[in-house]
Short mmCIF file of C-alpha atoms and ligand atoms in Angstrom, two decimals:
data_model
loop_
_atom_site.label_atom_id
_atom_site.label_comp_id
_atom_site.label_asym_id
_atom_site.label_seq_id
_atom_site.Cartn_x
_atom_site.Cartn_y
_atom_site.Cartn_z
CA MET L 1 -11.68 47.60 27.83
CA VAL L 2 -11.68 51.14 26.52
CA GLU L 3 -12.85 54.19 28.44
CA TYR L 4 -15.82 52.71 30.35
CA SER L 5 -14.82 50.82 33.43
CA GLY L 6 -16.82 48.27 35.33
CA SER L 7 -17.64 44.59 35.43
CA ARG L 8 -20.56 42.60 34.10
CA PRO L 9 -23.16 41.58 36.64
CA GLU L 10 -23.23 37.80 36.92
CA ASN L 11 -26.78 37.23 35.81
CA ALA L 12 -27.30 39.89 33.15
CA VAL L 13 -30.93 40.85 32.71
CA GLN L 14 -33.00 39.15 30.00
CA LEU L 15 -35.12 41.85 28.43
CA ASP L 16 -38.37 41.80 26.56
CA LEU L 17 -37.80 44.97 24.66
CA PHE L 18 -41.31 46.14 24.15
CA LYS L 19 -42.46 45.39 27.68
CA PRO L 20 -39.74 46.87 29.87
CA MET L 21 -38.58 44.48 32.56
CA PRO L 22 -37.78 45.80 35.97
CA PHE L 23 -34.09 46.46 36.23
CA GLN L 24 -32.45 43.87 38.45
CA ALA L 25 -28.92 45.13 38.75
CA GLU L 26 -29.70 46.67 42.12
CA ALA L 27 -30.26 43.23 43.57
CA ILE L 28 -27.04 42.02 42.00
CA LEU L 29 -24.77 44.86 42.90
CA ALA L 30 -26.36 46.13 46.10
CA PRO L 31 -24.84 49.57 45.58
CA THR L 32 -24.62 52.12 48.31
CA SER L 33 -25.58 54.87 45.91
CA ARG L 34 -27.00 55.21 42.45
CA GLY L 35 -23.64 56.49 41.19
CA THR L 36 -22.00 53.22 42.19
CA LEU L 37 -24.73 51.27 40.44
CA GLN L 38 -24.32 53.22 37.25
CA SER L 39 -20.57 53.09 37.04
CA LYS L 40 -20.50 49.33 37.69
CA PHE L 41 -22.99 48.56 34.98
CA GLN L 42 -21.26 49.65 31.82
CA PHE L 43 -19.94 46.36 30.60
CA GLU L 44 -21.89 46.20 27.36
CA ARG L 45 -21.10 49.77 26.41
CA SER L 46 -17.42 49.10 27.05
CA LYS L 47 -17.57 46.05 24.82
CA LEU L 48 -19.20 48.04 22.05
CA LEU L 49 -16.68 50.82 22.41
CA GLU L 50 -13.91 48.29 22.14
CA LYS L 51 -15.45 46.90 18.98
CA PHE L 52 -15.51 50.28 17.26
CA HIS L 53 -12.83 52.31 18.95
CA LYS L 54 -10.29 52.02 16.12
CA ARG L 55 -12.83 53.51 13.77
CA ILE L 56 -13.62 56.47 16.03
CA THR L 57 -11.24 59.14 14.83
CA PRO L 58 -11.20 62.91 15.12
CA ASN L 59 -11.55 64.48 11.70
CA PRO L 60 -9.84 67.89 11.68
CA GLU L 61 -11.66 68.84 8.45
CA LEU L 62 -14.95 68.85 10.36
CA ASP L 63 -15.78 71.56 12.83
CA ARG L 64 -18.93 72.70 14.58
CA THR L 65 -19.61 75.51 12.11
CA LEU L 66 -19.47 73.15 9.14
CA VAL L 67 -21.69 70.59 10.82
CA SER L 68 -24.28 73.20 11.79
CA PHE L 69 -26.47 75.68 9.97
CA GLN L 70 -24.08 78.57 10.78
CA ALA L 71 -21.96 78.11 7.66
CA ASN L 72 -25.12 78.46 5.51
CA ARG L 73 -26.06 81.92 6.71
CA ARG L 74 -24.18 83.84 4.06
CA ILE L 75 -24.69 81.46 1.17
CA PRO L 76 -27.34 82.55 -1.36
CA PHE L 77 -30.62 80.61 -0.94
CA TYR L 78 -29.53 78.64 2.14
CA GLY L 79 -29.64 81.66 4.44
CA TRP L 80 -33.22 82.71 3.59
CA PHE L 81 -34.85 80.61 6.26
CA LYS L 82 -33.00 79.87 9.49
CA TYR L 83 -33.41 76.12 9.94
CA LYS L 84 -31.13 75.86 12.92
CA GLU L 85 -31.19 72.08 12.98
CA GLY L 86 -29.59 71.88 9.55
CA PHE L 87 -26.03 71.16 8.53
CA SER L 88 -24.13 73.23 5.99
CA ALA L 89 -23.94 72.92 2.22
CA SER L 90 -20.13 73.02 2.56
CA LEU L 91 -20.27 69.84 4.67
CA VAL L 92 -22.26 68.12 1.93
CA ASN L 93 -19.83 69.33 -0.77
CA LEU L 94 -16.84 68.15 1.22
CA LEU L 95 -18.14 64.70 2.14
CA VAL L 96 -19.88 63.89 -1.14
CA GLN L 97 -16.62 64.59 -2.92
CA LYS L 98 -14.70 62.54 -0.35
CA SER L 99 -17.10 59.61 -0.84
CA GLY L 100 -15.44 58.96 -4.18
CA LYS L 101 -18.79 58.94 -5.97
CA ASN L 102 -19.48 61.67 -8.46
CA HIS L 103 -23.04 61.17 -9.57
CA GLY L 104 -26.13 59.10 -9.03
CA LEU L 105 -29.10 59.27 -6.69
CA LEU L 106 -28.75 60.80 -3.25
CA LEU L 107 -31.38 60.25 -0.55
CA ASP L 108 -32.00 62.29 2.58
CA PRO L 109 -34.76 60.62 4.64
CA PHE L 110 -34.72 63.51 7.17
CA ALA L 111 -34.42 66.29 4.63
CA GLY L 112 -35.15 69.30 6.87
CA ALA L 113 -34.85 72.42 4.73
CA GLY L 114 -33.11 70.41 2.01
CA THR L 115 -29.42 71.26 2.44
CA ALA L 116 -28.21 67.83 1.28
CA LEU L 117 -30.64 67.78 -1.65
CA PHE L 118 -29.80 71.21 -3.07
CA ALA L 119 -26.06 70.85 -2.48
CA ALA L 120 -26.12 67.45 -4.20
CA LYS L 121 -28.12 68.82 -7.10
CA ALA L 122 -25.55 71.56 -7.60
CA LEU L 123 -22.93 68.80 -7.86
CA GLY L 124 -24.95 67.08 -10.57
CA TRP L 125 -26.76 64.46 -8.49
CA ASN L 126 -30.41 63.55 -8.55
CA ALA L 127 -31.93 63.64 -5.09
CA ILE L 128 -34.89 62.32 -3.13
CA GLY L 129 -35.87 64.01 0.12
CA ILE L 130 -38.36 62.81 2.72
CA GLU L 131 -39.52 65.25 5.38
CA VAL L 132 -42.45 64.96 7.75
CA LEU L 133 -42.55 68.56 8.98
CA PRO L 134 -44.40 70.86 6.57
CA VAL L 135 -42.02 73.64 7.61
CA GLY L 136 -39.02 72.11 5.84
CA HIS L 137 -41.21 71.01 2.99
CA PHE L 138 -42.51 74.53 2.45
CA ALA L 139 -38.96 75.95 2.53
CA MET L 140 -37.78 73.37 -0.03
CA SER L 141 -40.76 73.98 -2.33
CA ALA L 142 -40.17 77.74 -2.16
CA ARG L 143 -36.57 77.26 -3.09
CA MET L 144 -37.58 75.14 -6.05
CA ALA L 145 -40.04 77.87 -7.01
CA ALA L 146 -37.19 80.40 -6.80
CA GLU L 147 -35.27 78.42 -9.39
CA LYS L 148 -38.24 78.74 -11.74
CA VAL L 149 -39.26 82.39 -11.37
CA ASP L 150 -38.62 84.78 -14.16
CA LEU L 151 -36.25 87.41 -12.85
CA ASP L 152 -37.75 90.29 -14.84
CA THR L 153 -41.25 89.47 -13.65
CA LEU L 154 -40.03 89.24 -10.07
CA LYS L 155 -38.32 92.60 -10.40
CA ARG L 156 -41.44 94.16 -11.91
CA ILE L 157 -43.57 92.88 -9.08
CA LEU L 158 -41.14 93.98 -6.40
CA ASP L 159 -40.98 97.44 -7.96
CA ARG L 160 -44.77 97.61 -8.08
CA ILE L 161 -45.77 96.34 -4.68
CA PRO L 162 -46.11 98.84 -1.85
CA LYS L 163 -42.95 99.56 0.12
CA GLY L 164 -44.82 99.67 3.39
CA GLY L 165 -48.17 100.42 4.95
CA TRP L 166 -49.19 96.77 4.69
CA ALA L 167 -51.68 97.17 7.52
CA ASN L 168 -53.80 99.25 5.13
CA TYR L 169 -54.47 96.09 3.12
CA PHE L 170 -55.69 94.20 6.19
CA ASP L 171 -58.29 91.57 5.42
CA GLU L 172 -59.74 89.44 8.19
CA ASN L 173 -59.78 86.39 5.89
CA TYR L 174 -55.99 86.37 5.87
CA ALA L 175 -55.51 86.89 9.61
CA PHE L 176 -53.00 84.62 11.35
CA GLN L 177 -54.83 81.53 12.67
CA HIS L 178 -53.29 80.99 16.09
CA ILE L 179 -53.00 77.77 18.02
CA PRO L 180 -52.88 77.97 21.83
CA ILE L 181 -49.06 78.03 22.02
CA THR L 182 -48.67 80.86 19.49
CA ARG L 183 -51.34 83.19 20.85
CA GLY L 184 -49.88 86.65 21.61
CA ALA L 185 -46.71 86.00 19.61
CA PHE L 186 -46.92 89.18 17.51
CA PRO L 187 -47.65 92.83 18.23
CA THR L 188 -51.15 93.66 16.94
CA ALA L 189 -49.82 96.01 14.25
CA THR L 190 -47.58 93.23 12.94
CA GLU L 191 -50.47 90.81 12.67
CA ARG L 192 -52.54 93.32 10.73
CA ALA L 193 -49.66 94.10 8.37
CA MET L 194 -48.96 90.42 7.81
CA ALA L 195 -52.58 89.74 6.94
CA GLY L 196 -52.50 92.75 4.59
CA PHE L 197 -49.40 91.47 2.82
CA ARG L 198 -50.85 87.98 2.36
CA ALA L 199 -54.15 89.34 1.09
CA PHE L 200 -52.38 91.63 -1.39
CA CYS L 201 -50.14 88.82 -2.73
CA CYS L 202 -53.04 86.43 -3.08
CA ARG L 203 -55.13 88.91 -4.99
CA SER L 204 -52.54 90.66 -7.10
CA VAL L 205 -49.87 88.11 -7.99
CA ARG L 206 -51.07 85.60 -10.54
CA ASP L 207 -47.87 83.63 -11.16
CA TYR L 208 -47.93 80.66 -8.79
CA SER L 209 -44.15 80.39 -8.26
CA LEU L 210 -43.89 84.10 -7.51
CA ARG L 211 -46.78 83.99 -5.07
CA GLN L 212 -45.17 81.01 -3.38
CA LEU L 213 -41.92 82.92 -3.07
CA LEU L 214 -43.61 85.97 -1.56
CA ASP L 215 -45.50 83.76 0.87
CA PHE L 216 -42.22 82.11 1.82
CA ALA L 217 -40.60 85.52 2.40
CA CYS L 218 -43.34 86.29 4.93
CA PHE L 219 -43.01 82.83 6.51
CA SER L 220 -39.28 83.23 6.99
CA ILE L 221 -39.54 86.46 9.00
CA LEU L 222 -42.06 85.14 11.54
CA GLU L 223 -39.50 84.74 14.30
CA ALA L 224 -37.89 88.14 13.63
CA VAL L 225 -41.21 90.03 13.93
CA SER L 226 -42.43 88.04 16.94
CA TYR L 227 -41.91 88.13 20.69
CA THR L 228 -40.36 84.66 20.50
CA ARG L 229 -37.03 83.06 19.86
CA LYS L 230 -36.27 79.46 18.94
CA ASP L 231 -34.03 78.55 21.78
CA GLY L 232 -32.66 75.11 22.46
CA GLN L 233 -35.62 72.84 22.87
CA TYR L 234 -38.49 75.29 22.91
CA LEU L 235 -39.88 78.65 21.96
CA ARG L 236 -38.72 81.33 24.35
CA TRP L 237 -40.97 84.31 25.05
CA ASP L 238 -39.79 87.89 25.36
CA TYR L 239 -41.15 89.68 28.44
CA ARG L 240 -42.74 92.31 26.17
CA ALA L 241 -45.34 89.76 25.06
CA GLY L 242 -46.84 90.34 28.51
CA LYS L 243 -47.61 86.64 28.96
CA GLU L 244 -49.05 86.08 32.40
CA ARG L 245 -47.32 82.77 32.97
CA VAL L 246 -43.91 83.88 31.67
CA LEU L 247 -42.04 85.27 34.61
CA SER L 248 -38.61 85.70 33.05
CA ARG L 249 -37.33 89.09 31.92
CA PHE L 250 -35.93 87.63 28.70
CA ASN L 251 -35.34 90.35 26.14
CA LYS L 252 -34.64 89.14 22.62
CA GLY L 253 -33.39 92.54 21.47
CA THR L 254 -34.81 94.37 18.46
CA ILE L 255 -38.17 93.11 17.26
CA LEU L 256 -38.46 94.15 13.64
CA GLY L 257 -41.58 95.86 12.35
CA PHE L 258 -43.32 93.89 9.60
CA ASP L 259 -42.79 96.46 6.82
CA THR L 260 -39.03 96.65 7.39
CA ALA L 261 -38.58 92.92 7.84
CA ILE L 262 -40.47 91.94 4.69
CA ARG L 263 -38.77 94.60 2.59
CA ASP L 264 -35.31 93.43 3.72
CA LYS L 265 -36.18 89.78 3.14
CA LEU L 266 -37.50 90.41 -0.36
CA GLU L 267 -34.37 92.40 -1.20
CA ASP L 268 -32.20 89.49 -0.01
CA ILE L 269 -34.16 87.01 -2.03
CA PHE L 270 -34.07 89.13 -5.17
CA ARG L 271 -30.35 89.85 -4.79
CA ASP L 272 -29.54 86.14 -4.40
CA ILE L 273 -31.62 85.05 -7.36
CA ALA L 274 -30.24 87.84 -9.53
CA SER L 275 -26.61 87.20 -8.61
CA THR L 276 -26.93 83.46 -9.16
CA ARG L 277 -28.49 84.00 -12.58
CA ARG L 278 -25.93 86.62 -13.54
CA ASN L 279 -22.98 84.54 -12.42
CA ALA L 280 -24.14 81.16 -13.61
CA PRO L 281 -23.29 81.07 -17.34
CA PRO L 282 -19.62 82.10 -17.25
CA LEU L 283 -18.95 79.98 -14.16
CA LEU L 284 -20.45 76.78 -15.48
CA HIS L 285 -18.23 73.86 -14.54
CA GLU L 286 -19.00 70.40 -15.84
CA THR L 287 -20.75 69.53 -12.59
CA GLN L 288 -22.82 72.71 -12.66
CA LYS L 289 -23.84 72.03 -16.23
CA SER L 290 -25.13 68.64 -15.27
CA SER L 291 -26.94 70.20 -12.29
CA TYR L 292 -29.36 71.77 -14.78
CA HIS L 293 -30.47 68.27 -15.69
CA SER L 294 -30.57 67.00 -12.11
CA ALA L 295 -33.83 66.78 -10.27
CA ILE L 296 -35.10 66.83 -6.71
CA ASP L 297 -37.99 64.60 -5.75
CA LEU L 298 -39.65 65.72 -2.49
CA ARG L 299 -41.90 63.47 -0.41
CA LEU L 300 -43.93 64.93 2.43
CA GLY L 301 -44.39 62.24 5.08
CA SER L 302 -42.62 60.05 7.59
CA CYS L 303 -39.61 58.15 6.33
CA LEU L 304 -40.86 55.25 8.45
CA GLU L 305 -43.69 54.98 5.95
CA VAL L 306 -42.02 56.19 2.77
CA LEU L 307 -38.74 54.23 2.92
CA PRO L 308 -40.37 50.78 2.97
CA GLN L 309 -42.11 51.67 -0.29
CA MET L 310 -38.91 52.57 -2.10
CA LYS L 311 -37.26 50.25 -4.58
CA ALA L 312 -34.41 48.11 -3.25
CA GLY L 313 -30.93 48.88 -4.57
CA SER L 314 -31.92 52.21 -6.12
CA VAL L 315 -29.88 54.75 -4.13
CA ASP L 316 -26.15 55.54 -4.40
CA LEU L 317 -25.63 57.74 -1.39
CA VAL L 318 -27.59 58.58 1.75
CA PHE L 319 -26.65 61.90 3.32
CA THR L 320 -28.65 62.69 6.39
CA SER L 321 -29.00 63.88 9.93
CA PRO L 322 -31.89 62.42 11.92
CA PRO L 323 -33.39 64.22 14.90
CA TYR L 324 -31.11 63.70 17.88
CA CYS L 325 -32.30 61.68 20.87
CA ASN L 326 -32.42 64.90 22.88
CA ARG L 327 -36.06 65.82 23.62
CA TYR L 328 -36.00 68.55 21.00
CA ASP L 329 -39.58 69.20 19.96
CA TYR L 330 -39.72 70.51 16.40
CA THR L 331 -43.48 71.02 16.59
CA ARG L 332 -43.11 73.46 19.48
CA THR L 333 -40.03 75.23 18.17
CA TYR L 334 -41.68 75.74 14.80
CA ALA L 335 -45.18 76.39 16.14
CA LEU L 336 -45.42 79.83 14.51
CA GLU L 337 -44.51 78.43 11.12
CA LEU L 338 -46.89 75.47 11.47
CA ALA L 339 -49.78 77.77 12.39
CA TYR L 340 -48.85 80.06 9.48
CA LEU L 341 -49.14 77.03 7.18
CA GLY L 342 -52.66 76.46 8.49
CA MET L 343 -52.22 73.64 10.99
CA ASP L 344 -54.56 73.64 13.98
CA ALA L 345 -53.71 72.33 17.45
CA THR L 346 -54.98 68.81 16.71
CA ALA L 347 -52.98 68.57 13.51
CA VAL L 348 -49.85 69.72 15.36
CA LYS L 349 -50.37 67.03 18.03
CA GLU L 350 -50.79 64.37 15.35
CA LEU L 351 -47.69 65.59 13.59
CA ARG L 352 -45.70 65.31 16.84
CA GLN L 353 -46.68 61.65 17.08
CA ASN L 354 -45.72 61.05 13.46
CA MET L 355 -42.20 62.33 13.88
CA LEU L 356 -39.29 60.11 14.81
CA SER L 357 -39.59 59.71 18.59
CA CYS L 358 -37.35 62.23 20.25
CA THR L 359 -39.68 63.84 22.78
CA VAL L 360 -41.07 62.43 26.01
CA GLU L 361 -44.57 62.72 24.57
CA ASN L 362 -44.01 60.33 21.67
CA ARG L 363 -45.95 57.08 21.84
CA ALA L 364 -44.43 53.83 20.55
CA LYS L 365 -45.01 53.15 16.85
CA VAL L 366 -44.07 49.46 17.02
CA SER L 367 -47.49 48.01 16.22
CA GLN L 368 -48.09 50.54 13.45
CA ILE L 369 -44.77 49.61 11.86
CA GLU L 370 -45.42 45.93 12.34
CA SER L 371 -48.76 46.07 10.56
CA GLN L 372 -47.22 48.06 7.75
CA TYR L 373 -44.70 45.25 7.16
CA SER L 374 -47.38 42.57 7.45
CA ARG L 375 -49.61 44.36 4.94
CA SER L 376 -46.81 44.14 2.41
CA HIS L 377 -46.03 40.51 3.36
CA ARG L 378 -42.66 41.43 4.81
CA GLN L 379 -43.11 39.94 8.29
CA ASP L 380 -39.69 38.29 8.05
CA GLU L 381 -38.01 41.62 7.58
CA PHE L 382 -39.86 43.08 10.55
CA ALA L 383 -38.76 40.08 12.61
CA GLN L 384 -35.14 40.70 11.58
CA ILE L 385 -35.38 44.36 12.61
CA GLU L 386 -36.98 43.46 15.92
CA ARG L 387 -34.35 40.80 16.60
CA THR L 388 -31.52 43.23 15.88
CA PHE L 389 -33.05 45.78 18.22
CA ARG L 390 -33.64 43.17 20.90
CA ARG L 391 -30.03 41.95 20.78
CA GLN L 392 -28.33 45.31 21.08
CA SER L 393 -27.01 44.77 24.57
CA ALA L 394 -25.39 48.17 25.14
CA LEU L 395 -28.71 49.85 24.43
CA HIS L 396 -30.56 47.58 26.83
CA GLU L 397 -27.93 48.11 29.45
CA VAL L 398 -28.48 51.84 29.37
CA LEU L 399 -32.27 51.43 29.11
CA GLY L 400 -32.24 49.23 32.19
CA ILE L 401 -30.38 51.89 34.14
CA LEU L 402 -32.64 54.69 32.94
CA GLU L 403 -35.75 52.68 33.81
CA ASP L 404 -34.38 52.07 37.25
CA MET L 405 -33.67 55.76 37.70
CA ALA L 406 -37.19 56.60 36.51
CA ALA L 407 -38.62 54.16 39.03
CA HIS L 408 -36.68 56.00 41.75
CA ASP L 409 -37.71 59.46 40.52
CA GLN L 410 -34.17 60.28 39.55
CA LEU L 411 -34.86 61.53 36.05
CA ASN L 412 -36.38 64.91 35.48
CA ASN L 413 -38.98 63.18 33.33
CA GLY L 414 -40.11 59.61 33.86
CA ASN L 415 -40.78 59.12 30.14
CA ILE L 416 -37.14 59.49 29.11
CA PRO L 417 -36.47 55.72 28.98
CA LYS L 418 -39.55 55.23 26.80
CA MET L 419 -38.35 57.97 24.46
CA VAL L 420 -34.86 56.44 24.19
CA ARG L 421 -36.36 52.99 23.52
CA ASN L 422 -38.69 54.30 20.82
CA TYR L 423 -35.95 56.40 19.25
CA PHE L 424 -33.66 53.42 18.80
CA PHE L 425 -36.38 51.07 17.63
CA GLU L 426 -37.42 53.54 14.94
CA MET L 427 -33.81 54.23 13.95
CA CYS L 428 -33.31 50.46 13.68
CA VAL L 429 -36.16 50.39 11.13
CA VAL L 430 -34.69 53.38 9.28
CA ILE L 431 -31.21 51.84 9.11
CA TYR L 432 -32.59 48.51 7.88
CA GLU L 433 -34.43 50.36 5.13
CA LEU L 434 -31.43 52.51 4.20
CA SER L 435 -29.39 49.39 3.70
CA ARG L 436 -32.16 47.84 1.61
CA VAL L 437 -32.56 50.83 -0.72
CA LEU L 438 -28.80 51.31 -1.19
CA ARG L 439 -26.95 49.80 -4.11
CA ARG L 440 -23.95 47.62 -3.44
CA SER L 441 -21.03 49.78 -2.24
CA GLY L 442 -23.42 52.69 -1.68
CA GLN L 443 -22.73 54.74 1.43
CA VAL L 444 -24.60 56.31 4.31
CA ILE L 445 -23.17 59.53 5.73
CA MET L 446 -24.98 60.46 8.93
CA VAL L 447 -24.56 63.36 11.36
CA ASN L 448 -25.71 62.75 14.94
CA ASP L 449 -24.81 63.58 18.54
CA ASN L 450 -24.46 61.35 21.56
CA VAL L 451 -26.64 62.23 24.53
CA ARG L 452 -26.60 61.86 28.29
CA TYR L 453 -29.41 61.62 30.83
CA ALA L 454 -28.81 62.07 34.54
CA GLY L 455 -25.10 61.46 33.99
CA GLU L 456 -25.73 58.26 32.01
CA GLU L 457 -24.23 58.32 28.52
CA VAL L 458 -26.16 56.90 25.60
CA PRO L 459 -23.52 56.08 22.94
CA VAL L 460 -25.80 56.79 19.98
CA ASP L 461 -22.90 56.51 17.49
CA LEU L 462 -21.95 53.00 18.63
CA ILE L 463 -25.48 51.65 18.92
CA LEU L 464 -26.55 52.92 15.50
CA SER L 465 -23.30 51.72 13.93
CA ASP L 466 -23.90 48.29 15.43
CA PHE L 467 -27.41 48.20 13.91
CA ALA L 468 -25.79 49.19 10.60
CA GLU L 469 -23.36 46.28 10.78
CA GLN L 470 -26.16 43.83 11.43
CA PHE L 471 -27.78 45.09 8.23
CA ASN L 472 -24.77 44.61 5.99
CA LEU L 473 -23.41 48.14 6.29
CA ARG L 474 -19.71 48.18 7.07
CA VAL L 475 -18.74 50.91 9.51
CA LYS L 476 -15.88 52.74 7.76
CA HIS L 477 -15.56 55.76 10.03
CA ILE L 478 -17.06 57.31 13.10
CA TRP L 479 -15.56 60.76 12.73
CA THR L 480 -15.68 62.97 15.76
CA LEU L 481 -15.65 66.73 15.78
CA ALA L 482 -12.82 68.47 17.51
CA ARG L 483 -14.94 69.62 20.45
CA GLY L 484 -18.01 67.64 21.35
CA LYS L 485 -20.81 68.68 23.67
CA GLY L 486 -21.16 68.60 27.41
CA ASN L 487 -17.56 69.37 28.07
CA SER L 488 -17.71 72.82 29.57
CA SER L 489 -15.37 72.93 32.52
CA GLN L 490 -18.38 73.52 34.78
CA GLN L 491 -20.21 70.40 33.56
CA MET L 492 -17.08 68.28 33.60
CA GLY L 493 -16.33 69.40 37.12
CA GLU L 494 -19.88 68.82 38.39
CA HIS L 495 -20.34 65.31 37.11
CA GLY L 496 -16.84 64.10 36.35
CA ARG L 497 -18.21 63.75 32.85
CA SER L 498 -16.37 62.77 29.75
CA GLU L 499 -16.92 64.67 26.54
CA LEU L 500 -19.97 63.63 24.52
CA ARG L 501 -19.09 62.73 20.96
CA LYS L 502 -20.60 64.73 18.13
CA CYS L 503 -20.10 62.58 15.07
CA VAL L 504 -20.36 61.94 11.38
CA TYR L 505 -20.64 58.21 10.60
CA VAL L 506 -19.75 56.66 7.26
CA TRP L 507 -21.19 53.21 6.54
CA GLU L 508 -20.77 51.28 3.30
CA LYS L 509 -22.98 48.55 1.93
CA GLY L 510 -21.06 45.32 1.65
C1 SAM K 601 -31.57 67.35 12.10
S1 SAM K 601 -32.93 67.78 11.12
C2 SAM K 601 -32.28 67.65 9.48
C3 SAM K 601 -31.88 68.98 8.91
C4 SAM K 601 -31.34 68.89 7.50
N1 SAM K 601 -30.15 68.09 7.43
C5 SAM K 601 -31.06 70.28 6.95
O1 SAM K 601 -29.88 70.59 6.73
O2 SAM K 601 -31.98 71.07 6.80
C6 SAM K 601 -33.94 66.36 11.24
C7 SAM K 601 -35.19 66.45 10.40
O3 SAM K 601 -35.89 65.22 10.47
C8 SAM K 601 -37.27 65.52 10.35
N2 SAM K 601 -38.06 64.34 10.79
C9 SAM K 601 -38.38 63.95 12.04
N3 SAM K 601 -39.06 62.81 12.03
C10 SAM K 601 -39.17 62.44 10.73
C11 SAM K 601 -39.77 61.34 10.08
N4 SAM K 601 -40.39 60.37 10.76
N5 SAM K 601 -39.69 61.28 8.73
C12 SAM K 601 -39.06 62.25 8.01
N6 SAM K 601 -38.50 63.33 8.59
C13 SAM K 601 -38.53 63.43 9.93
C14 SAM K 601 -37.44 66.75 11.22
O4 SAM K 601 -38.60 67.44 10.90
C15 SAM K 601 -36.17 67.52 10.87
O5 SAM K 601 -36.41 68.40 9.81
#
């Protein structure tokens, strides 16, 4: 056995995966403490680790900067809107080239702000992106608009529009429509200036792509001009917002005034577009030439609904990073942007339920997915997915433990086991579909992190890779980054924890 220690309980629990069974290991092991129970019940995870351990290798070419948004900050276009959950264009360039494939159709079913799509297009690929959050969709559409705008017209407009004093154009009809969690996010003067800017653009800029770009500029400074900061799993409030229920003295530093922030953003955007246009012709490589003919097809919606409608065997490469199983709530973190795009509180709640389950509030989508497959007479495929999920013993081992902990109030939220269960069921559907839509010898390149709840590790990389193998995807690599998460000396000391793997998986269709 590798890494995990422990022995299998004699009568391992039979699980009905959609109706959680009470965890019985306690009766079997009669531990003196929960810690003993946990450490003795890791047999299935050890087995899975043993199965894959030769393919888990550190890849020195990958580091945390490359696998996160950070490396995008200074690259024209990519840095306009800070989508912190993204990976970098350099990662896409590196791994697409390493995949040995040099053209075809690339799919990102969790497209975010479109890093994989735009980087692939620049390499001469066609790309399809699916994204459920209108935030990423809006950012991608704006970027596509930027590729179309006429530089001279943009310059003329930027020269003509006021350099400040946006509040003077205030029009109530363009006022920010708050939802409860965004109320009080901006200083009053900022809100008036923002409404003035939007009213002016709507009335005075006729070209649709240009208007879209100006609207996007405003959208991408929302955090900078607000009292909030996207922080870890939620929106953090600066004490200056004067929120009654926010007791902390968090100070986010400088809060930009609207006039300055929008002027700087528009200058950035113009500079990037101008420099790309100026530099493009003499620098045209063969791949860049073909990128002019490449196209991006964007689909707004859940990949759980869109993927099953895609043609089998039509995709050459999947490059993606799904939400992590870490309780991160995109609809709260991006609440300002969602409200800006016109969503009300009910629409935001619905959106939360539509996203891949990774928050404790997500309800199971099993019956929805099942009826979708039955409607298209694909019950057999649903049964295969369900069977694969049901038989993944390492997952059910950890679910059993988490359910037991929840029953004993040992998790900081009792819905964590449900979230983990839903996450993996939905990912099982996604992986089945990715295999179906891939051509023979097509690859999936996926970025994801392992997670841990109350000291119990969920080996996301191994479980997802095992699903992949059941669906005819050979696991070529599970590359780990030099330093994973959860390994600060304090954490390691507190819980005797091992480092959590942060990985890039490469699967190939057999
Ligand atoms: C880790 S982020 C991907 C970021 C992306 N790689 C980038 O560089 O911008 C995961 C994305 O999945 C999206 N998402 C969540 N549930 C989804 C679903 N059911 N269908 C499609 N996209 C979904 C989230 O909105 C988020 O943008």
